[in-house]
Amino acid sequence: MPTRRMALVDAFTTDPLSGNAAGVLPDADGLSAEQCRAIARELAVSETAFVSSSTDADRQVRFFTPTQEVDLCGHATIAAHAYLLDQGELSAGSHSLATAVGVLDIDVEADGTVWMTQETPTVEQREIGYDWLADALGTEPSTMQDVGAEIPVARASTGLPVLVVPINFLGSLGGLEPNAGAIRALSEEHDVAGIYAFTFDTLSTDSTAHGRFFAPAVGIDEDPVTGTASGACAAYFHAAGATAFDDPPAELTFEQGDFLDRAGRVRVCVDTDDSGSTRVRVGGQAVTAVEGSITIPDDGVDDIIEA
């Protein structure tokens, strides 16, 4: 049977076996959605990036979790471009990337830092009962109420919509015991991929916030380090009526993954483009942990039996 190159690349870190692992298939031309889904299920990381040629951009990418295709994935985008740079298949500079949400700008620095300009952000405040949120996250309503009075729950998106939920302290965030069924129901109710819970109580004084992302609705119980959710949270901080800053800094740093022993750091820049629209760029480095080849299954073969 045919094989293709594959790699597991740890994003938002320079230390192997930390950060967020992404599958990368750099030569995915001709693969069907069924084949991509089967490969992603076999690699069993939160997302796998399938890179192929494009007539609209320098390259195209599709993202698959072990259960389904998703429109956008920040850490897999960072991982794929860092891997291609390491392989000598692209150079530092500006690149374009065709995705399900449109063509995005990618900037690669000489030191391997990859910056991804995300979709124009949207932020909408949502009125959700704290009892419902507490049940979903496995915590007490008080861990959200005392910060929620000034920082409301919101649905935010820079390509992948999430519910952004503030938590009072790092200990409370680490103590969450998420209820996958309740989070899935909330996600479906508000048409989001999952819940991004965060606190301003951080491990490093240089960090802006510490987050955790729960997305069982798309097959990910907890994502170690999430670029798209960090970008959405940064957009949330900068949105009118939903900011904890009198003057938000131009670059923010999000901690994530420490409670899963997969520590990573996401850099996010928020500014205004020439048209006056808010622009969110997510950046980080990545390191290859595993590389080799994977056998490609026959197209259309699916032995899953549904009851």
Coordinates of C-alpha atoms in Angstrom, one line a residue:
M1 CA 0.0 0.0 0.0
P2 CA 1.2 3.6 -0.6
T3 CA 2.8 5.6 2.1
R4 CA 3.2 9.4 2.7
R5 CA 5.7 11.4 4.9
M6 CA 4.4 12.3 8.3
A7 CA 5.6 14.0 11.4
L8 CA 4.5 14.8 14.9
V9 CA 5.5 18.3 15.7
D10 CA 5.2 20.0 19.1
A11 CA 3.9 23.6 18.7
F12 CA 4.3 26.6 21.0
T13 CA 7.5 25.2 22.5
T14 CA 11.1 24.5 21.7
D15 CA 11.3 21.5 24.0
P16 CA 10.3 18.1 22.5
L17 CA 7.3 16.3 24.1
S18 CA 5.9 19.6 25.5
G19 CA 3.5 22.1 24.0
N20 CA 0.8 20.8 21.7
A21 CA 1.6 17.9 19.4
A22 CA 0.2 18.2 15.8
G23 CA 0.3 15.7 13.1
V24 CA 1.7 17.0 9.8
L25 CA 1.4 15.4 6.4
P26 CA 3.4 17.7 4.1
D27 CA 2.4 15.9 0.9
A28 CA -1.4 15.5 1.1
D29 CA -2.4 16.1 -2.5
G30 CA -5.1 13.6 -3.6
L31 CA -6.1 12.4 -0.1
S32 CA -9.8 12.2 0.4
A33 CA -11.6 13.4 3.6
E34 CA -12.1 9.8 4.6
Q35 CA -8.4 9.0 4.3
C36 CA -7.5 12.2 6.2
R37 CA -9.9 11.3 8.9
A38 CA -8.5 7.7 9.2
I39 CA -4.9 9.1 9.4
A40 CA -5.8 11.6 12.0
R41 CA -7.5 8.9 14.1
E42 CA -4.4 6.8 13.8
L43 CA -2.0 9.6 14.9
A44 CA -4.4 10.3 17.8
V45 CA -3.3 13.9 18.5
S46 CA -5.7 16.8 18.8
E47 CA -5.3 17.9 15.2
T48 CA -3.4 16.9 12.1
A49 CA -2.6 19.3 9.3
F50 CA -2.8 18.0 5.7
V51 CA -0.8 20.3 3.5
S52 CA -1.4 20.3 -0.3
S53 CA -0.9 22.5 -3.3
S54 CA -3.3 25.4 -4.0
T55 CA -4.2 27.6 -6.9
D56 CA -5.2 30.4 -4.6
A57 CA -2.3 30.5 -2.2
D58 CA 1.2 29.2 -1.6
R59 CA -0.3 26.1 -0.1
Q60 CA -3.5 24.7 1.3
V61 CA -4.2 22.9 4.5
R62 CA -7.1 20.9 6.0
F63 CA -7.3 20.1 9.7
F64 CA -8.7 17.0 11.2
T65 CA -9.3 15.9 14.8
P66 CA -9.5 12.2 15.4
T67 CA -13.3 12.4 14.8
Q68 CA -13.9 15.2 12.3
E69 CA -12.6 18.0 10.1
V70 CA -12.4 21.5 11.7
D71 CA -12.1 24.9 9.9
L72 CA -9.0 26.2 11.5
C73 CA -6.2 25.1 13.9
G74 CA -3.6 27.5 15.2
H75 CA -1.1 25.0 16.7
A76 CA -1.2 22.7 13.6
T77 CA -0.6 25.7 11.3
I78 CA 2.4 26.7 13.4
A79 CA 3.7 23.1 13.4
A80 CA 3.3 22.6 9.7
H81 CA 5.2 25.8 8.7
A82 CA 7.9 25.1 11.3
Y83 CA 8.3 21.6 9.9
L84 CA 8.5 22.8 6.3
L85 CA 11.1 25.4 7.3
D86 CA 13.2 22.8 9.0
Q87 CA 13.0 20.6 5.9
G88 CA 14.1 23.4 3.7
E89 CA 10.8 23.4 1.8
L90 CA 10.0 27.0 2.6
S91 CA 12.1 30.0 3.6
A92 CA 11.7 32.7 6.1
G93 CA 9.4 35.5 4.8
S94 CA 5.7 36.0 4.0
H95 CA 3.5 33.1 2.8
S96 CA -0.2 32.6 2.1
L97 CA -2.3 29.7 3.3
A98 CA -5.7 28.6 1.9
T99 CA -8.0 27.3 4.7
A100 CA -11.7 26.6 5.1
V101 CA -12.1 30.2 6.5
G102 CA -10.2 31.8 3.6
V103 CA -6.7 32.7 2.6
L104 CA -4.6 33.6 5.7
D105 CA -1.2 35.4 5.9
I106 CA 1.7 33.5 7.4
D107 CA 5.0 35.1 8.4
V108 CA 8.0 32.9 9.2
E109 CA 11.0 34.5 11.0
A110 CA 14.6 33.3 10.6
D111 CA 14.6 31.9 14.2
G112 CA 11.7 29.6 13.3
T113 CA 8.9 31.7 14.9
V114 CA 5.7 31.4 12.8
W115 CA 3.1 34.1 12.8
M116 CA -0.4 33.3 11.6
T117 CA -2.9 36.2 10.9
Q118 CA -6.3 34.9 11.8
E119 CA -9.7 35.7 10.5
T120 CA -11.3 39.1 11.4
P121 CA -12.4 38.6 15.1
T122 CA -16.0 38.6 16.3
V123 CA -16.9 38.9 20.0
E124 CA -20.4 38.6 21.4
Q125 CA -21.3 38.7 25.1
R126 CA -23.4 35.7 26.2
E127 CA -25.7 35.5 29.2
I128 CA -25.1 32.0 30.6
G129 CA -26.1 31.0 34.1
Y130 CA -23.1 30.4 36.3
D131 CA -24.7 27.3 37.7
W132 CA -24.8 25.8 34.2
L133 CA -21.2 26.8 33.6
A134 CA -20.1 25.5 37.0
D135 CA -21.7 22.1 36.2
A136 CA -19.9 22.0 32.9
L137 CA -16.5 22.9 34.2
G138 CA -16.7 21.0 37.5
T139 CA -16.3 24.0 39.8
E140 CA -18.2 26.3 42.1
P141 CA -20.2 29.3 40.6
S142 CA -18.2 31.6 42.9
T143 CA -15.0 30.9 40.9
M144 CA -16.6 32.8 38.0
Q145 CA -19.0 35.2 39.6
D146 CA -16.4 37.5 41.3
V147 CA -14.6 38.1 38.0
G148 CA -17.6 37.8 35.7
A149 CA -19.1 41.0 37.1
E150 CA -16.5 43.0 35.2
I151 CA -15.4 40.5 32.6
P152 CA -18.5 38.8 31.0
V153 CA -18.7 35.4 29.3
A154 CA -18.4 35.8 25.6
R155 CA -18.5 33.9 22.3
A156 CA -15.3 34.9 20.5
S157 CA -13.8 33.8 17.2
T158 CA -10.9 34.4 15.0
G159 CA -11.8 31.5 12.8
L160 CA -12.8 28.9 15.4
P161 CA -15.6 30.1 17.8
V162 CA -15.1 29.4 21.5
L163 CA -16.8 30.4 24.7
V164 CA -14.4 32.5 26.8
V165 CA -15.0 32.1 30.5
P166 CA -13.0 33.9 33.2
I167 CA -11.9 32.1 36.3
N168 CA -10.7 33.9 39.5
F169 CA -7.5 32.1 40.4
L170 CA -4.9 29.7 39.0
G171 CA -5.7 27.1 41.7
S172 CA -9.4 27.2 40.7
L173 CA -8.5 26.8 37.0
G174 CA -6.2 23.8 37.8
G175 CA -8.9 22.3 39.9
L176 CA -11.6 22.1 37.2
E177 CA -13.2 18.7 36.7
P178 CA -14.9 19.1 33.3
N179 CA -18.1 17.4 32.5
A180 CA -17.7 16.4 28.8
G181 CA -21.4 15.9 28.2
A182 CA -22.4 19.3 29.7
I183 CA -19.6 21.1 27.8
R184 CA -20.8 19.4 24.6
A185 CA -24.3 20.6 25.2
L186 CA -23.1 24.1 25.9
S187 CA -21.0 24.0 22.7
E188 CA -23.9 22.9 20.6
E189 CA -26.2 25.5 22.2
H190 CA -23.8 28.4 21.4
D191 CA -22.3 27.0 18.2
V192 CA -18.8 26.9 19.4
A193 CA -15.9 24.3 19.4
G194 CA -15.6 24.4 23.2
I195 CA -14.9 26.4 26.3
Y196 CA -11.7 28.4 26.9
A197 CA -11.4 29.0 30.6
F198 CA -8.7 31.5 31.7
T199 CA -7.4 33.4 34.6
F200 CA -5.1 36.4 35.0
D201 CA -3.4 34.6 37.9
T202 CA -0.4 33.3 36.0
L203 CA 2.8 31.3 36.6
S204 CA 5.0 34.0 35.0
T205 CA 4.8 37.7 35.6
D206 CA 5.5 38.2 31.9
S207 CA 2.3 36.3 30.9
T208 CA -1.1 37.8 30.3
A209 CA -3.3 34.9 31.2
H210 CA -3.3 31.1 31.8
G211 CA -5.9 29.1 29.9
R212 CA -7.4 25.7 29.5
F213 CA -9.5 24.6 26.5
F214 CA -12.1 21.9 26.6
A215 CA -13.6 20.8 23.2
P216 CA -15.3 17.4 23.5
A217 CA -17.8 18.5 20.8
V218 CA -15.0 18.2 18.2
G219 CA -13.4 15.1 19.8
I220 CA -10.9 16.8 22.1
D221 CA -11.5 16.4 25.8
E222 CA -8.7 19.0 26.6
D223 CA -6.4 20.6 24.1
P224 CA -2.9 21.2 25.6
V225 CA -2.0 24.6 23.9
T226 CA -4.5 26.3 21.6
G227 CA -3.5 29.0 19.1
T228 CA -7.0 29.8 17.8
A229 CA -8.6 30.0 21.3
S230 CA -5.7 32.2 22.5
G231 CA -6.3 34.5 19.5
A232 CA -10.0 34.6 20.3
C233 CA -9.3 35.4 23.9
A234 CA -7.0 38.2 22.9
A235 CA -9.7 39.6 20.6
Y236 CA -12.0 39.4 23.6
F237 CA -9.7 41.4 25.7
H238 CA -9.5 44.1 23.1
A239 CA -13.3 44.2 22.4
A240 CA -15.3 47.1 23.7
G241 CA -17.0 46.2 26.9
A242 CA -15.1 43.0 27.4
T243 CA -11.6 44.1 28.4
A244 CA -9.7 43.8 31.6
F245 CA -7.2 46.4 30.4
D246 CA -7.5 50.2 30.2
D247 CA -4.9 50.1 27.5
P248 CA -4.3 46.5 26.2
P249 CA -0.7 45.7 25.3
A250 CA 0.2 45.2 21.7
E251 CA 1.6 41.7 22.4
L252 CA 0.1 39.2 24.9
T253 CA 1.4 35.9 26.1
F254 CA -0.9 33.0 27.0
E255 CA 0.2 30.1 29.2
Q256 CA -1.4 26.7 28.7
G257 CA -0.7 23.0 29.0
D258 CA 1.0 23.1 32.4
F259 CA -1.8 21.1 34.1
L260 CA -1.3 18.4 31.4
D261 CA 2.5 18.4 31.7
R262 CA 2.6 19.8 28.2
A263 CA 3.6 23.4 28.9
G264 CA 3.5 25.8 26.0
R265 CA 3.4 29.6 25.4
V266 CA 1.3 31.4 22.8
R267 CA 2.2 34.9 21.6
V268 CA -0.6 37.0 20.3
C269 CA -0.4 40.5 18.7
V270 CA -3.5 42.6 18.2
D271 CA -3.5 45.7 16.0
T272 CA -5.4 47.5 13.4
D273 CA -4.9 46.9 9.7
D274 CA -5.0 49.6 6.9
S275 CA -8.8 49.3 6.6
G276 CA -9.2 50.0 10.4
S277 CA -10.2 46.4 11.2
T278 CA -8.8 44.5 14.2
R279 CA -6.1 42.1 13.2
V280 CA -5.1 39.2 15.4
R281 CA -1.8 37.4 14.8
V282 CA -0.8 34.2 16.7
G283 CA 2.8 33.2 16.9
G284 CA 5.1 30.6 18.3
Q285 CA 7.9 28.1 17.6
A286 CA 7.8 24.3 17.2
V287 CA 10.0 21.3 17.3
T288 CA 9.7 17.9 15.5
A289 CA 9.4 15.0 17.9
V290 CA 8.7 12.1 15.5
E291 CA 9.1 11.8 11.7
G292 CA 8.7 8.9 9.3
S293 CA 6.0 7.6 7.0
I294 CA 2.4 6.4 7.3
T295 CA 0.5 3.9 5.2
I296 CA -2.5 5.4 3.4
P297 CA -5.7 3.5 3.7
D298 CA -7.8 2.7 0.6
D299 CA -10.3 5.5 -0.2
G300 CA -13.8 4.9 1.0
V301 CA -13.0 2.1 3.4
D302 CA -14.7 2.7 6.7
D303 CA -15.3 -0.3 9.0
I304 CA -17.0 1.7 11.7
I305 CA -20.3 0.1 12.6
E306 CA -23.0 2.4 14.0
A307 CA -25.6 1.0 16.3

